[in-house]
Amino acid sequence: KLSIIIPVLNEEENIATLTQKINFCLKKIKYEIIFVDDNSSDHSKKILKNLEKKFKFFNPIFRNKKRDLTQSCFDGIKKSNFNTILIMDGDMQHDPKYILKMYKMYIKNNFDFVIGARPLFKRHNQGLSEFRRFASILLINLFSIFDIKTKDPMSGFFIFNKKIYTKNKKRFFGKGFKILADLLIHSQDKVNVKDIEIKFKRRFGDK
């Protein structure tokens, strides 16, 4: 059982396609998809409402608060029905083909986190500009003062146990774009982490 939480802002071109790809890749497990719309100004809300009517596994959230990726994810976690949580982006840069592999590794080995890690120290990553790659490496070096057992604490693609959120929710910073680093750094107990290297795809629509 898996709750897939996808924060989105103005992703009208990607929502339906991403839903289809997830559905195609996850035939053997029970799951739900929770798109959390952060007050989009395009047709995202209309698309989400139509998909909600079509699929039983589809449970969108519509935020009217101040836009914030981490708070969008937290809202999704609160609404989730299952204890295994997967966070991923809604812009097609995270390939759903990795979800089942991550899920199986998480379940089989009893990890607290399984992280889709981008190969940041390899040049010419197809989906990552040199500026973003350098910025991510800089942030990783800043976080090196903490005992974080992952190559990519900036990743937005990871599985973890909902109990980590519920137990530590008062400890989290809870703002901005770096939810994984927040979860790892501010969890009270030492967590068992495993990386899976992924190919970070180019954002759909980018040239």
mmCIF file of C-alpha atoms in Angstrom:
data_model
loop_
_atom_site.group_PDB
_atom_site.id
_atom_site.type_symbol
_atom_site.label_atom_id
_atom_site.label_comp_id
_atom_site.label_asym_id
_atom_site.label_seq_id
_atom_site.Cartn_x
_atom_site.Cartn_y
_atom_site.Cartn_z
ATOM 1 C CA LYS A 1 0.000 0.000 0.000
ATOM 2 C CA LEU A 2 1.480 3.291 -1.139
ATOM 3 C CA SER A 3 0.425 6.941 -0.940
ATOM 4 C CA ILE A 4 1.969 8.968 -3.773
ATOM 5 C CA ILE A 5 2.057 12.683 -3.009
ATOM 6 C CA ILE A 6 2.734 15.078 -5.869
ATOM 7 C CA PRO A 7 2.861 18.841 -5.230
ATOM 8 C CA VAL A 8 1.992 20.792 -8.372
ATOM 9 C CA LEU A 9 1.782 24.390 -9.531
ATOM 10 C CA ASN A 10 0.549 25.120 -13.059
ATOM 11 C CA GLU A 11 1.217 21.624 -14.409
ATOM 12 C CA GLU A 12 -1.825 21.286 -16.675
ATOM 13 C CA GLU A 13 0.261 19.657 -19.410
ATOM 14 C CA ASN A 14 1.686 16.959 -17.135
ATOM 15 C CA ILE A 15 -0.978 15.856 -14.644
ATOM 16 C CA ALA A 16 -2.936 13.425 -16.826
ATOM 17 C CA THR A 17 0.159 11.962 -18.487
ATOM 18 C CA LEU A 18 1.908 11.439 -15.175
ATOM 19 C CA THR A 19 -1.189 9.750 -13.755
ATOM 20 C CA GLN A 20 -1.306 7.355 -16.721
ATOM 21 C CA LYS A 21 2.382 6.504 -16.370
ATOM 22 C CA ILE A 22 2.047 5.792 -12.647
ATOM 23 C CA ASN A 23 -1.010 3.634 -13.264
ATOM 24 C CA PHE A 24 0.861 1.682 -15.937
ATOM 25 C CA CYS A 25 3.887 1.068 -13.684
ATOM 26 C CA LEU A 26 1.981 0.022 -10.542
ATOM 27 C CA LYS A 27 -0.225 -2.908 -11.483
ATOM 28 C CA LYS A 28 0.586 -5.177 -8.544
ATOM 29 C CA ILE A 29 0.262 -2.925 -5.505
ATOM 30 C CA LYS A 30 -2.529 -0.889 -3.957
ATOM 31 C CA TYR A 31 -1.887 2.835 -4.122
ATOM 32 C CA GLU A 32 -3.434 6.285 -4.083
ATOM 33 C CA ILE A 33 -2.316 9.443 -5.854
ATOM 34 C CA ILE A 34 -2.632 12.733 -4.010
ATOM 35 C CA PHE A 35 -1.884 15.705 -6.228
ATOM 36 C CA VAL A 36 -1.615 18.800 -4.051
ATOM 37 C CA ASP A 37 -2.401 21.845 -6.170
ATOM 38 C CA ASP A 38 -0.720 24.947 -4.747
ATOM 39 C CA ASN A 39 -3.316 27.423 -6.055
ATOM 40 C CA SER A 40 -2.539 27.049 -9.769
ATOM 41 C CA SER A 41 -3.594 29.764 -12.212
ATOM 42 C CA ASP A 42 -3.872 27.464 -15.259
ATOM 43 C CA HIS A 43 -6.359 24.613 -15.878
ATOM 44 C CA SER A 44 -4.768 22.234 -13.364
ATOM 45 C CA LYS A 45 -7.732 22.309 -10.975
ATOM 46 C CA LYS A 46 -10.206 21.407 -13.715
ATOM 47 C CA ILE A 47 -8.024 18.496 -14.852
ATOM 48 C CA LEU A 48 -7.618 17.234 -11.289
ATOM 49 C CA LYS A 49 -11.375 17.332 -10.645
ATOM 50 C CA ASN A 50 -12.066 15.389 -13.848
ATOM 51 C CA LEU A 51 -9.522 12.729 -12.917
ATOM 52 C CA GLU A 52 -10.997 12.497 -9.424
ATOM 53 C CA LYS A 53 -14.325 11.504 -11.001
ATOM 54 C CA LYS A 54 -12.612 8.888 -13.171
ATOM 55 C CA PHE A 55 -10.290 7.101 -10.720
ATOM 56 C CA LYS A 56 -10.995 5.755 -7.231
ATOM 57 C CA PHE A 57 -7.299 5.987 -6.344
ATOM 58 C CA PHE A 58 -7.236 9.721 -7.098
ATOM 59 C CA ASN A 59 -7.494 12.099 -4.109
ATOM 60 C CA PRO A 60 -6.445 15.678 -4.985
ATOM 61 C CA ILE A 61 -6.033 18.563 -2.555
ATOM 62 C CA PHE A 62 -6.629 22.189 -3.504
ATOM 63 C CA ARG A 63 -4.664 24.685 -1.417
ATOM 64 C CA ASN A 64 -5.702 28.329 -1.055
ATOM 65 C CA LYS A 65 -2.936 29.209 1.377
ATOM 66 C CA LYS A 66 0.425 30.849 0.751
ATOM 67 C CA ARG A 67 2.287 28.824 -1.842
ATOM 68 C CA ASP A 68 4.902 26.523 -0.350
ATOM 69 C CA LEU A 69 6.147 23.169 -1.621
ATOM 70 C CA THR A 70 6.960 21.688 1.779
ATOM 71 C CA GLN A 71 3.580 22.657 3.240
ATOM 72 C CA SER A 72 1.895 21.171 0.157
ATOM 73 C CA CYS A 73 3.669 17.878 0.847
ATOM 74 C CA PHE A 74 2.734 18.035 4.536
ATOM 75 C CA ASP A 75 -0.934 18.567 3.586
ATOM 76 C CA GLY A 76 -0.714 15.495 1.363
ATOM 77 C CA ILE A 77 0.866 13.412 4.122
ATOM 78 C CA LYS A 78 -1.938 14.402 6.516
ATOM 79 C CA LYS A 79 -4.589 13.252 4.032
ATOM 80 C CA SER A 80 -2.801 10.016 3.061
ATOM 81 C CA ASN A 81 -4.480 6.707 3.874
ATOM 82 C CA PHE A 82 -1.341 4.540 3.940
ATOM 83 C CA ASN A 83 1.816 4.507 6.057
ATOM 84 C CA THR A 84 4.239 4.246 3.142
ATOM 85 C CA ILE A 85 4.635 7.661 1.536
ATOM 86 C CA LEU A 86 6.266 8.519 -1.784
ATOM 87 C CA ILE A 87 7.001 12.142 -2.692
ATOM 88 C CA MET A 88 7.694 13.067 -6.312
ATOM 89 C CA ASP A 89 7.591 16.097 -8.606
ATOM 90 C CA GLY A 90 4.740 16.720 -11.030
ATOM 91 C CA ASP A 91 6.810 18.053 -13.941
ATOM 92 C CA MET A 92 7.771 14.635 -15.413
ATOM 93 C CA GLN A 93 11.423 14.871 -14.318
ATOM 94 C CA HIS A 94 10.928 11.931 -11.959
ATOM 95 C CA ASP A 95 10.263 8.817 -14.025
ATOM 96 C CA PRO A 96 7.504 6.600 -12.536
ATOM 97 C CA LYS A 97 9.398 3.520 -13.732
ATOM 98 C CA TYR A 98 11.558 3.788 -10.592
ATOM 99 C CA ILE A 99 8.642 3.738 -8.139
ATOM 100 C CA LEU A 100 8.173 -0.023 -7.956
ATOM 101 C CA LYS A 101 11.907 -0.649 -7.563
ATOM 102 C CA MET A 102 12.084 1.906 -4.752
ATOM 103 C CA TYR A 103 8.989 0.463 -3.094
ATOM 104 C CA LYS A 104 10.273 -3.129 -3.199
ATOM 105 C CA MET A 105 13.630 -2.092 -1.767
ATOM 106 C CA TYR A 106 11.896 -0.131 0.985
ATOM 107 C CA ILE A 107 9.596 -3.027 1.955
ATOM 108 C CA LYS A 108 12.149 -5.832 1.664
ATOM 109 C CA ASN A 109 14.953 -4.165 3.628
ATOM 110 C CA ASN A 110 12.922 -2.209 6.170
ATOM 111 C CA PHE A 111 14.589 1.116 5.326
ATOM 112 C CA ASP A 112 13.256 4.376 6.756
ATOM 113 C CA PHE A 113 13.977 6.206 3.485
ATOM 114 C CA VAL A 114 14.665 5.090 -0.067
ATOM 115 C CA ILE A 115 15.833 8.074 -2.108
ATOM 116 C CA GLY A 116 15.916 8.553 -5.863
ATOM 117 C CA ALA A 117 19.344 10.183 -6.001
ATOM 118 C CA ARG A 118 20.433 12.272 -8.964
ATOM 119 C CA PRO A 119 24.031 11.669 -10.169
ATOM 120 C CA LEU A 120 25.006 15.234 -9.307
ATOM 121 C CA PHE A 121 28.739 14.651 -9.535
ATOM 122 C CA LYS A 122 28.458 13.463 -13.118
ATOM 123 C CA ARG A 123 28.484 16.189 -15.754
ATOM 124 C CA HIS A 124 25.964 16.426 -18.581
ATOM 125 C CA ASN A 125 23.016 15.061 -16.642
ATOM 126 C CA GLN A 126 20.232 15.243 -19.207
ATOM 127 C CA GLY A 127 17.567 16.771 -16.978
ATOM 128 C CA LEU A 128 19.714 19.077 -14.878
ATOM 129 C CA SER A 129 21.320 22.327 -15.999
ATOM 130 C CA GLU A 130 24.885 23.006 -14.926
ATOM 131 C CA PHE A 131 23.645 25.875 -12.755
ATOM 132 C CA ARG A 132 21.147 23.652 -10.892
ATOM 133 C CA ARG A 133 23.724 20.883 -10.586
ATOM 134 C CA PHE A 134 26.274 23.276 -9.092
ATOM 135 C CA ALA A 135 23.664 24.804 -6.763
ATOM 136 C CA SER A 136 22.627 21.343 -5.541
ATOM 137 C CA ILE A 137 26.256 20.340 -4.897
ATOM 138 C CA LEU A 138 26.809 23.581 -2.970
ATOM 139 C CA LEU A 139 23.768 22.886 -0.776
ATOM 140 C CA ILE A 140 24.890 19.296 -0.196
ATOM 141 C CA ASN A 141 28.258 20.584 1.001
ATOM 142 C CA LEU A 142 26.482 22.973 3.369
ATOM 143 C CA PHE A 143 24.448 20.078 4.770
ATOM 144 C CA SER A 144 27.570 17.944 5.213
ATOM 145 C CA ILE A 145 27.825 19.182 8.807
ATOM 146 C CA PHE A 146 24.866 16.915 9.538
ATOM 147 C CA ASP A 147 25.107 13.135 9.598
ATOM 148 C CA ILE A 148 23.007 12.529 6.479
ATOM 149 C CA LYS A 149 23.550 9.168 4.765
ATOM 150 C CA THR A 150 22.541 10.098 1.238
ATOM 151 C CA LYS A 151 24.281 11.522 -1.804
ATOM 152 C CA ASP A 152 21.292 13.724 -2.634
ATOM 153 C CA PRO A 153 19.501 15.319 0.344
ATOM 154 C CA MET A 154 18.020 17.803 -2.152
ATOM 155 C CA SER A 155 16.087 15.075 -3.987
ATOM 156 C CA GLY A 156 12.332 15.498 -4.351
ATOM 157 C CA PHE A 157 11.808 11.798 -5.130
ATOM 158 C CA PHE A 158 11.770 9.471 -2.118
ATOM 159 C CA ILE A 159 9.830 6.932 -0.058
ATOM 160 C CA PHE A 160 9.569 7.057 3.719
ATOM 161 C CA ASN A 161 7.446 5.956 6.661
ATOM 162 C CA LYS A 162 4.587 8.274 7.613
ATOM 163 C CA LYS A 163 5.442 7.739 11.285
ATOM 164 C CA ILE A 164 8.599 9.803 10.789
ATOM 165 C CA TYR A 165 6.396 12.780 9.965
ATOM 166 C CA THR A 166 3.827 12.242 12.715
ATOM 167 C CA LYS A 167 6.466 11.686 15.393
ATOM 168 C CA ASN A 168 8.610 14.694 14.463
ATOM 169 C CA LYS A 169 6.182 17.195 12.892
ATOM 170 C CA LYS A 170 6.781 19.804 15.603
ATOM 171 C CA ARG A 171 10.525 19.664 14.937
ATOM 172 C CA PHE A 172 10.456 20.364 11.186
ATOM 173 C CA PHE A 173 11.302 23.740 9.671
ATOM 174 C CA GLY A 174 8.384 23.187 7.296
ATOM 175 C CA LYS A 175 9.064 25.820 4.636
ATOM 176 C CA GLY A 176 10.615 26.070 1.202
ATOM 177 C CA PHE A 177 11.676 23.459 -1.333
ATOM 178 C CA LYS A 178 13.950 21.104 0.597
ATOM 179 C CA ILE A 179 11.513 18.792 2.347
ATOM 180 C CA LEU A 180 13.808 15.732 2.294
ATOM 181 C CA ALA A 181 16.665 17.560 4.043
ATOM 182 C CA ASP A 182 14.164 18.839 6.603
ATOM 183 C CA LEU A 183 12.899 15.315 7.312
ATOM 184 C CA LEU A 184 16.399 13.824 7.552
ATOM 185 C CA ILE A 185 17.956 16.532 9.702
ATOM 186 C CA HIS A 186 15.124 17.019 12.166
ATOM 187 C CA SER A 187 14.062 13.418 12.747
ATOM 188 C CA GLN A 188 14.633 12.642 16.400
ATOM 189 C CA ASP A 189 15.777 9.060 15.836
ATOM 190 C CA LYS A 190 18.603 7.903 13.596
ATOM 191 C CA VAL A 191 17.151 6.844 10.235
ATOM 192 C CA ASN A 192 18.209 4.045 7.886
ATOM 193 C CA VAL A 193 18.647 5.454 4.369
ATOM 194 C CA LYS A 194 19.228 3.857 0.952
ATOM 195 C CA ASP A 195 19.927 5.652 -2.350
ATOM 196 C CA ILE A 196 18.872 4.465 -5.789
ATOM 197 C CA GLU A 197 20.538 6.353 -8.635
ATOM 198 C CA ILE A 198 17.997 7.705 -11.118
ATOM 199 C CA LYS A 199 18.170 9.416 -14.469
ATOM 200 C CA PHE A 200 16.708 12.860 -13.879
ATOM 201 C CA LYS A 201 14.662 13.657 -16.976
ATOM 202 C CA ARG A 202 14.315 16.969 -18.739
ATOM 203 C CA ARG A 203 11.204 18.874 -17.704
ATOM 204 C CA PHE A 204 8.369 18.141 -20.129
ATOM 205 C CA GLY A 205 8.034 21.001 -22.583
ATOM 206 C CA ASP A 206 11.582 22.288 -22.140
ATOM 207 C CA LYS A 207 13.713 22.595 -25.252
#
